[in-house]
Coordinates of C-alpha atoms and ligand atoms in Angstrom, one line a residue:
M23 CA -29.4 -1.7 -106.4
S24 CA -30.4 -4.1 -103.7
S25 CA -33.5 -6.3 -104.1
S26 CA -35.5 -4.5 -101.5
I27 CA -35.0 -1.1 -103.0
A28 CA -35.9 -2.4 -106.5
A29 CA -39.1 -3.8 -105.0
A30 CA -40.0 -0.5 -103.3
R31 CA -39.6 1.8 -106.3
P32 CA -39.6 1.0 -110.0
D33 CA -36.2 0.3 -111.5
S34 CA -34.9 2.9 -113.9
V35 CA -35.5 0.5 -116.8
L36 CA -39.3 0.8 -116.1
S37 CA -39.4 4.6 -115.8
R38 CA -37.4 5.2 -119.0
D39 CA -38.8 5.3 -122.5
E40 CA -39.9 1.7 -122.9
I41 CA -39.6 1.1 -126.6
R42 CA -35.9 1.6 -127.2
H43 CA -33.6 0.9 -130.1
D44 CA -30.4 2.1 -128.5
W45 CA -29.4 -0.7 -126.1
T46 CA -25.8 -1.2 -125.2
V47 CA -24.7 -4.7 -124.5
E48 CA -23.6 -3.7 -121.0
E49 CA -27.1 -2.5 -120.3
V50 CA -28.5 -5.8 -121.5
E51 CA -26.0 -7.8 -119.4
A52 CA -27.0 -5.7 -116.4
L53 CA -30.6 -6.8 -117.0
F54 CA -29.5 -10.4 -117.1
S55 CA -27.5 -10.2 -113.9
Q56 CA -30.1 -8.8 -111.6
P57 CA -31.6 -11.0 -108.9
F58 CA -34.0 -13.4 -110.5
N59 CA -37.1 -12.1 -108.7
D60 CA -36.3 -8.5 -109.6
L61 CA -35.9 -9.4 -113.2
L62 CA -39.1 -11.4 -113.3
F63 CA -41.0 -8.6 -111.5
Q64 CA -39.9 -6.1 -114.1
A65 CA -40.7 -8.4 -117.0
Q66 CA -44.2 -9.2 -115.6
T67 CA -44.9 -5.5 -114.9
L68 CA -44.0 -4.5 -118.5
H69 CA -45.9 -7.5 -119.9
R70 CA -49.1 -6.3 -118.2
R71 CA -48.7 -2.9 -119.7
Y72 CA -48.8 -4.2 -123.2
F73 CA -50.7 -7.5 -123.1
D74 CA -53.3 -9.5 -121.3
P75 CA -51.1 -11.6 -119.1
N76 CA -53.5 -14.6 -119.3
Q77 CA -53.5 -14.9 -123.1
V78 CA -51.0 -16.9 -125.2
Q79 CA -51.0 -16.8 -129.0
V80 CA -51.0 -20.2 -130.6
S81 CA -49.2 -21.0 -133.9
T82 CA -48.9 -24.3 -135.8
L83 CA -45.8 -25.2 -137.7
L84 CA -45.5 -27.3 -140.9
S85 CA -42.4 -28.3 -142.7
I86 CA -43.4 -27.8 -146.4
K87 CA -40.0 -28.9 -147.6
T88 CA -37.8 -31.1 -145.4
G89 CA -34.1 -31.9 -145.3
A90 CA -31.3 -31.7 -147.9
C91 CA -30.5 -28.1 -147.1
P92 CA -27.1 -27.0 -148.4
E93 CA -26.4 -24.7 -145.4
D94 CA -24.2 -25.7 -142.5
C95 CA -26.1 -24.4 -139.4
A96 CA -24.5 -26.5 -136.6
Y97 CA -27.8 -27.0 -134.8
C98 CA -29.9 -28.2 -137.7
P99 CA -31.1 -31.7 -138.4
Q100 CA -32.0 -30.6 -142.0
S101 CA -28.5 -29.7 -143.2
T102 CA -27.3 -32.2 -145.8
R103 CA -23.8 -32.0 -144.2
Y104 CA -24.8 -34.0 -141.1
D105 CA -26.0 -37.5 -140.9
T106 CA -29.1 -37.2 -138.8
G107 CA -31.1 -40.0 -140.4
L108 CA -33.7 -37.5 -141.6
E109 CA -35.4 -38.5 -144.8
A110 CA -35.5 -35.6 -147.3
E111 CA -38.8 -34.7 -148.9
K112 CA -39.7 -32.4 -151.9
L113 CA -41.8 -29.3 -151.6
M114 CA -45.3 -30.4 -150.6
E115 CA -48.3 -30.0 -152.9
V116 CA -50.4 -27.0 -152.2
E117 CA -53.5 -28.9 -151.5
K118 CA -51.7 -31.1 -148.9
V119 CA -50.5 -28.0 -147.2
L120 CA -54.0 -26.6 -147.1
E121 CA -55.3 -29.8 -145.6
Q122 CA -52.9 -29.4 -142.8
A123 CA -53.9 -25.8 -142.4
R124 CA -57.5 -26.7 -142.0
A125 CA -56.6 -29.3 -139.4
A126 CA -54.5 -26.6 -137.5
R127 CA -57.5 -24.2 -137.6
A128 CA -59.8 -26.9 -136.3
S129 CA -57.4 -27.6 -133.4
G130 CA -57.2 -24.0 -132.3
A131 CA -54.3 -22.4 -134.1
T132 CA -54.7 -18.7 -135.2
R133 CA -51.4 -18.6 -137.2
F134 CA -50.1 -21.2 -139.7
C135 CA -46.3 -21.2 -140.2
M136 CA -44.7 -23.0 -143.1
G137 CA -41.0 -23.7 -143.1
A138 CA -38.7 -24.9 -145.9
A139 CA -35.2 -26.2 -145.6
W140 CA -33.8 -23.9 -148.2
R141 CA -30.9 -21.4 -148.3
C142 CA -33.3 -19.3 -150.3
P143 CA -36.3 -20.0 -152.5
K144 CA -35.6 -20.6 -156.2
P145 CA -37.7 -18.8 -158.9
R146 CA -39.5 -22.1 -159.7
D147 CA -40.6 -22.4 -156.1
M148 CA -42.3 -19.1 -155.8
P149 CA -45.6 -19.8 -157.6
H150 CA -46.1 -22.8 -155.2
V151 CA -45.4 -20.9 -152.0
V152 CA -47.5 -18.0 -153.2
A153 CA -50.5 -20.3 -153.8
M154 CA -50.0 -21.7 -150.2
V155 CA -50.1 -18.2 -148.7
R156 CA -53.3 -17.4 -150.6
G157 CA -55.0 -20.6 -149.6
V158 CA -54.0 -20.2 -145.9
K159 CA -55.4 -16.7 -145.9
E160 CA -58.6 -17.8 -147.4
L161 CA -59.1 -20.1 -144.4
G162 CA -59.0 -17.0 -142.1
L163 CA -55.7 -17.9 -140.6
E164 CA -52.7 -15.7 -140.2
S165 CA -49.9 -16.9 -142.4
C166 CA -46.2 -17.1 -141.7
M167 CA -43.3 -18.5 -143.8
T168 CA -39.6 -19.2 -143.2
L169 CA -37.9 -20.0 -146.4
G170 CA -34.3 -18.7 -145.9
M171 CA -32.9 -15.6 -147.4
L172 CA -35.2 -13.4 -149.6
T173 CA -34.5 -10.9 -152.3
R174 CA -36.5 -7.7 -152.2
D175 CA -38.6 -8.9 -155.2
Q176 CA -39.3 -12.2 -153.5
A177 CA -40.4 -10.4 -150.3
E178 CA -42.7 -8.2 -152.4
E179 CA -44.2 -11.2 -154.1
L180 CA -45.0 -12.9 -150.8
A181 CA -46.4 -9.6 -149.3
D182 CA -48.6 -9.2 -152.4
A183 CA -50.0 -12.7 -151.9
G184 CA -51.0 -11.7 -148.4
L185 CA -48.2 -13.2 -146.2
D186 CA -48.6 -11.7 -142.7
Y187 CA -45.2 -12.7 -141.1
Y188 CA -41.8 -13.7 -142.3
N189 CA -39.6 -15.7 -139.9
H190 CA -35.9 -15.2 -140.3
N191 CA -33.8 -15.7 -137.1
L192 CA -30.5 -13.9 -136.3
D193 CA -29.9 -17.0 -134.2
T194 CA -27.1 -15.6 -131.9
S195 CA -24.8 -12.7 -131.4
P196 CA -22.7 -11.4 -134.3
E197 CA -19.6 -12.6 -132.3
F198 CA -20.6 -16.2 -131.8
Y199 CA -22.4 -16.5 -135.1
G200 CA -19.3 -17.7 -137.0
D201 CA -19.0 -20.7 -134.6
I202 CA -22.4 -21.9 -135.7
I203 CA -22.9 -21.0 -139.4
T204 CA -20.3 -20.3 -142.1
T205 CA -22.4 -20.5 -145.3
R206 CA -24.2 -17.2 -144.8
T207 CA -23.3 -14.0 -142.9
Y208 CA -25.0 -12.1 -140.2
R209 CA -25.2 -9.2 -142.7
D210 CA -27.1 -11.5 -145.1
R211 CA -29.7 -12.2 -142.4
L212 CA -30.1 -8.5 -141.6
E213 CA -30.5 -7.8 -145.3
T214 CA -33.4 -10.3 -145.5
L215 CA -35.0 -8.7 -142.5
E216 CA -34.7 -5.3 -144.3
H217 CA -36.3 -6.6 -147.4
V218 CA -39.2 -8.0 -145.4
R219 CA -39.7 -4.8 -143.5
E220 CA -39.7 -2.7 -146.7
T221 CA -42.7 -4.6 -148.0
G222 CA -44.7 -4.0 -144.9
M223 CA -44.8 -7.7 -143.7
K224 CA -44.5 -8.3 -140.0
I225 CA -41.2 -9.8 -138.8
C226 CA -40.7 -12.9 -136.7
S227 CA -37.0 -13.0 -135.6
G228 CA -35.3 -14.5 -132.7
G229 CA -32.6 -17.0 -131.9
I230 CA -31.4 -20.2 -130.2
V231 CA -29.9 -20.5 -126.8
G232 CA -28.0 -23.4 -125.3
M233 CA -25.6 -23.7 -128.2
G234 CA -22.5 -23.2 -125.9
E235 CA -22.7 -19.4 -126.2
Q236 CA -21.9 -17.1 -123.2
Q237 CA -24.4 -14.9 -121.5
R238 CA -22.8 -12.0 -123.4
D239 CA -23.9 -13.6 -126.6
R240 CA -27.5 -14.0 -125.5
A241 CA -27.4 -10.3 -124.5
G242 CA -25.8 -9.5 -127.9
L243 CA -28.6 -11.4 -129.8
L244 CA -31.3 -9.5 -127.9
Q245 CA -29.4 -6.2 -128.4
Q246 CA -29.4 -6.8 -132.2
L247 CA -33.1 -7.6 -132.3
A248 CA -34.1 -4.7 -130.1
N249 CA -31.9 -2.2 -132.0
L250 CA -33.5 -3.0 -135.3
P251 CA -35.3 0.2 -136.6
Q252 CA -38.6 -1.5 -135.6
H253 CA -38.8 -4.4 -133.1
P254 CA -39.8 -7.7 -134.6
E255 CA -43.5 -8.3 -133.9
S256 CA -42.7 -11.8 -132.9
V257 CA -39.5 -13.0 -131.1
P258 CA -39.0 -16.7 -131.0
I259 CA -36.6 -17.9 -128.3
N260 CA -35.6 -21.5 -129.2
M261 CA -33.9 -23.8 -126.7
L262 CA -31.5 -25.9 -128.7
V263 CA -33.0 -29.3 -129.6
R264 CA -29.9 -31.5 -129.6
V265 CA -30.1 -33.8 -132.6
Q266 CA -27.7 -36.8 -133.0
G267 CA -25.4 -36.3 -136.0
T268 CA -25.3 -32.5 -135.7
P269 CA -22.1 -30.8 -134.4
L270 CA -24.1 -29.7 -131.3
Q271 CA -25.4 -33.1 -130.4
D272 CA -23.4 -33.2 -127.1
E273 CA -23.8 -29.6 -126.1
E274 CA -24.3 -29.1 -122.4
D275 CA -27.6 -28.2 -120.9
L276 CA -28.3 -24.5 -120.4
D277 CA -29.2 -23.6 -116.8
P278 CA -33.1 -23.5 -117.0
F279 CA -33.1 -20.3 -115.0
E280 CA -30.8 -18.7 -117.6
F281 CA -33.4 -19.7 -120.2
I282 CA -36.1 -18.0 -118.2
R283 CA -33.9 -14.9 -117.8
T284 CA -33.5 -14.8 -121.6
I285 CA -37.3 -14.7 -122.0
A286 CA -37.6 -12.0 -119.3
V287 CA -34.9 -9.8 -120.8
A288 CA -36.5 -10.2 -124.3
R289 CA -39.8 -9.1 -122.8
I290 CA -38.3 -6.0 -121.1
M291 CA -36.4 -5.0 -124.3
M292 CA -39.2 -5.6 -126.7
P293 CA -42.3 -5.0 -124.5
A294 CA -44.9 -4.7 -127.3
S295 CA -43.7 -7.9 -129.2
H296 CA -45.0 -11.4 -128.8
V297 CA -42.2 -13.5 -127.3
R298 CA -42.5 -17.0 -128.4
L299 CA -41.5 -20.0 -126.2
S300 CA -40.3 -21.9 -129.3
A301 CA -38.2 -25.1 -129.8
G302 CA -37.2 -27.2 -126.8
R303 CA -40.5 -27.3 -125.0
E304 CA -40.5 -31.1 -125.1
E305 CA -37.7 -31.0 -122.5
M306 CA -39.5 -28.5 -120.3
N307 CA -41.8 -29.5 -117.5
E308 CA -45.1 -27.7 -116.6
Q309 CA -43.4 -25.6 -113.9
M310 CA -40.8 -24.4 -116.5
H311 CA -43.6 -23.5 -118.9
A312 CA -45.5 -21.6 -116.2
L313 CA -42.3 -19.6 -115.3
A314 CA -41.7 -18.8 -118.9
Y315 CA -45.3 -17.5 -119.3
F316 CA -44.7 -15.4 -116.1
A317 CA -41.5 -14.1 -117.5
G318 CA -43.4 -12.8 -120.5
A319 CA -43.6 -15.5 -123.1
N320 CA -46.9 -15.2 -124.8
S321 CA -46.8 -17.4 -127.9
I322 CA -46.1 -21.0 -128.5
F323 CA -45.9 -23.5 -131.4
Y324 CA -48.7 -26.0 -130.9
G325 CA -48.9 -29.5 -132.3
E326 CA -47.0 -32.7 -131.9
K327 CA -44.1 -31.8 -134.3
L328 CA -42.1 -28.6 -134.9
L329 CA -40.4 -29.0 -138.3
T330 CA -38.7 -32.3 -137.8
T331 CA -38.5 -32.8 -134.0
P332 CA -41.2 -33.5 -131.4
N333 CA -43.2 -30.9 -129.5
P334 CA -45.6 -31.4 -126.6
R335 CA -49.0 -32.8 -127.4
S336 CA -51.7 -30.2 -128.0
N337 CA -53.9 -31.6 -125.2
A338 CA -51.0 -31.3 -122.8
D339 CA -50.7 -27.6 -123.7
M340 CA -54.4 -27.0 -123.4
A341 CA -54.5 -28.9 -120.0
L342 CA -51.8 -26.6 -118.7
F343 CA -53.5 -23.5 -120.0
D344 CA -56.5 -24.6 -118.2
R345 CA -54.7 -25.1 -114.9
L346 CA -53.0 -21.7 -115.2
G347 CA -56.1 -19.9 -116.3
I348 CA -54.6 -19.0 -119.7
Q349 CA -56.7 -18.5 -122.8
P350 CA -55.5 -18.9 -126.3
E351 CA -55.3 -15.4 -127.8
Q352 CA -58.1 -14.6 -130.2
R353 CA -57.7 -12.3 -133.1
E354 CA -59.8 -10.1 -135.3
V355 CA -59.7 -11.1 -138.9
E356 CA -61.2 -9.8 -142.1
R357 CA -64.3 -11.9 -142.9
P358 CA -63.4 -15.5 -143.6
P359 CA -65.2 -16.4 -146.8
E360 CA -67.7 -18.8 -145.1
T361 CA -69.0 -16.4 -142.5
P362 CA -71.8 -13.9 -143.1
S363 CA -70.2 -10.9 -141.4
A364 CA -66.9 -9.8 -140.1
Q365 CA -66.7 -11.0 -136.6
F366 CA -64.4 -11.7 -133.8
Y367 CA -63.0 -15.0 -134.9
N368 CA -62.1 -17.4 -132.1
A369 CA -60.0 -20.0 -133.9
A370 CA -59.5 -21.7 -130.5
A371 CA -63.2 -22.6 -130.5
A372 CA -62.6 -25.8 -132.5
G373 CA -62.2 -23.9 -135.8
T374 CA -65.8 -22.6 -135.8
P375 CA -65.9 -19.0 -136.9
A376 CA -68.2 -16.9 -134.8
T377 CA -71.4 -15.9 -136.7
Ligands
SAM426 N1 -34.1 -22.7 -143.8 C1 -34.6 -21.5 -143.3 C2 -33.7 -20.7 -142.4 O1 -32.8 -21.3 -141.8 O2 -33.8 -19.5 -142.4 C3 -35.9 -21.8 -142.5 C4 -36.1 -23.0 -141.6 S1 -35.0 -23.0 -140.2 C5 -35.2 -24.7 -139.6 C6 -35.8 -22.0 -139.0 C7 -35.1 -21.9 -137.6 O3 -35.3 -23.0 -136.8 C8 -33.6 -21.6 -137.6 O4 -33.3 -20.3 -137.8 C9 -33.3 -22.0 -136.1 O5 -33.4 -20.8 -135.3 C10 -34.4 -22.9 -135.7 N2 -33.9 -24.3 -135.5 C11 -33.4 -25.2 -136.4 N3 -33.0 -26.3 -135.8 C12 -33.1 -26.1 -134.5 C13 -32.8 -26.9 -133.3 N4 -32.2 -28.1 -133.4 N5 -33.0 -26.4 -132.1 C14 -33.6 -25.2 -132.0 N6 -33.9 -24.4 -133.0 C15 -33.7 -24.8 -134.3
DTB427 C1 -38.3 -20.7 -135.0 O1 -37.7 -19.8 -134.5 N1 -38.4 -21.9 -134.5 C2 -39.1 -22.8 -135.4 C3 -39.6 -21.8 -136.5 N2 -38.9 -20.6 -136.2 C4 -39.5 -22.2 -137.9 C5 -38.4 -24.0 -135.9 C6 -37.8 -24.8 -134.8 C7 -37.2 -26.0 -135.4 C8 -36.7 -27.0 -134.4 C9 -36.0 -28.1 -135.0 C10 -36.9 -29.0 -135.9 O2 -38.0 -29.4 -135.5 O3 -36.4 -29.3 -137.0
SF4_428 FE1 -30.9 -25.1 -143.7 FE2 -32.5 -23.5 -142.2 FE3 -31.5 -25.8 -141.2 FE4 -29.8 -23.7 -141.7 S1 -31.5 -23.8 -140.2 S2 -29.5 -25.9 -142.3 S3 -30.7 -22.9 -143.5 S4 -32.9 -25.6 -142.9

């Protein structure tokens, strides 16, 4: 279809059932290969049907256990197999984590994400992470954890503690996956997502681009995510952060427009999900951020560090929000303990719950 026809009448993608779970990889590739403006127009049109286009959800990330991970993920600075100069740290104390959560709330985050460099949590770790979830919830923040693979029982334990989201990425297509990770299978990842879903927690699952994969692999990743029985509520799209010492340290740059296309295709395929502009923002200028928001990204990690690598400064993000007329997304929460009544809680208002 030519560009002018697409602009004159909605593309078939927009007139079909919008929440689909039956994508073929060829259909996804066809989305990718449209003219850039047609793709962005479709993505923005769908985005407006499901979200306020001028709101972006803001999460903060904390590494609660850093480095010395036994897995061999080729992108990861935290794998013990690569010499990246990272200093390993033990699991943080609960009170230290809650201190950081309070600071995150004060600086405007509505969700607090905690990540651990584990293949999977050990039984002795569970009481600590459960206490962290309870503490974060008591602060009136949404909670998210990414701890590696989970058994069904572990997922249940986290759900019972009140964990809202579990992050577990598929990372790439099933075909390319073996080039990146050999210590756990794609099937293992899908099983963890099944366990999380069975307990009723929300799923945060996405992947990484710029690892030397083909466009077909980016399409394959999004196909896997969108064809899950229920779309992940949150879909992080990470741009590879090249870390010296990892096997991907010298990977070539991905064409920035291809990155934007990936965001737009994710938005079209999973129109009701938050699509997170995730790792790699430090390398992106303001124009690139603006284009990503236009393509349908409506969530970011906020704060100067991701898990171990740098992220843009919070005030740079807020200054850009201001220039673009974007507001941090607010959310309704049950009554935080210190407020007199259940209210619309605007965590972006310097952590002061509305009264
Ligand atoms: N160890 C757990 C796991 O792998 O499931 C949780 C933490 S792990 C660091 C979380 C995610 O961060 C990975 O799945 C990957 O998608 C992303 N990630 C790690 N290193 C990255 C890098 N250098 N660039 C972009 N994303 C990265
Ligand atoms: C996700 O998809 N991206 C975040 C979060 N989930 C845990 C992690 C990005 C990590 C980037 C590399 C680092 O800082 O170590
Ligand atoms: Fe370990 Fe997670 Fe890094 Fe893989 S991505 S090496 S599992 S911390």
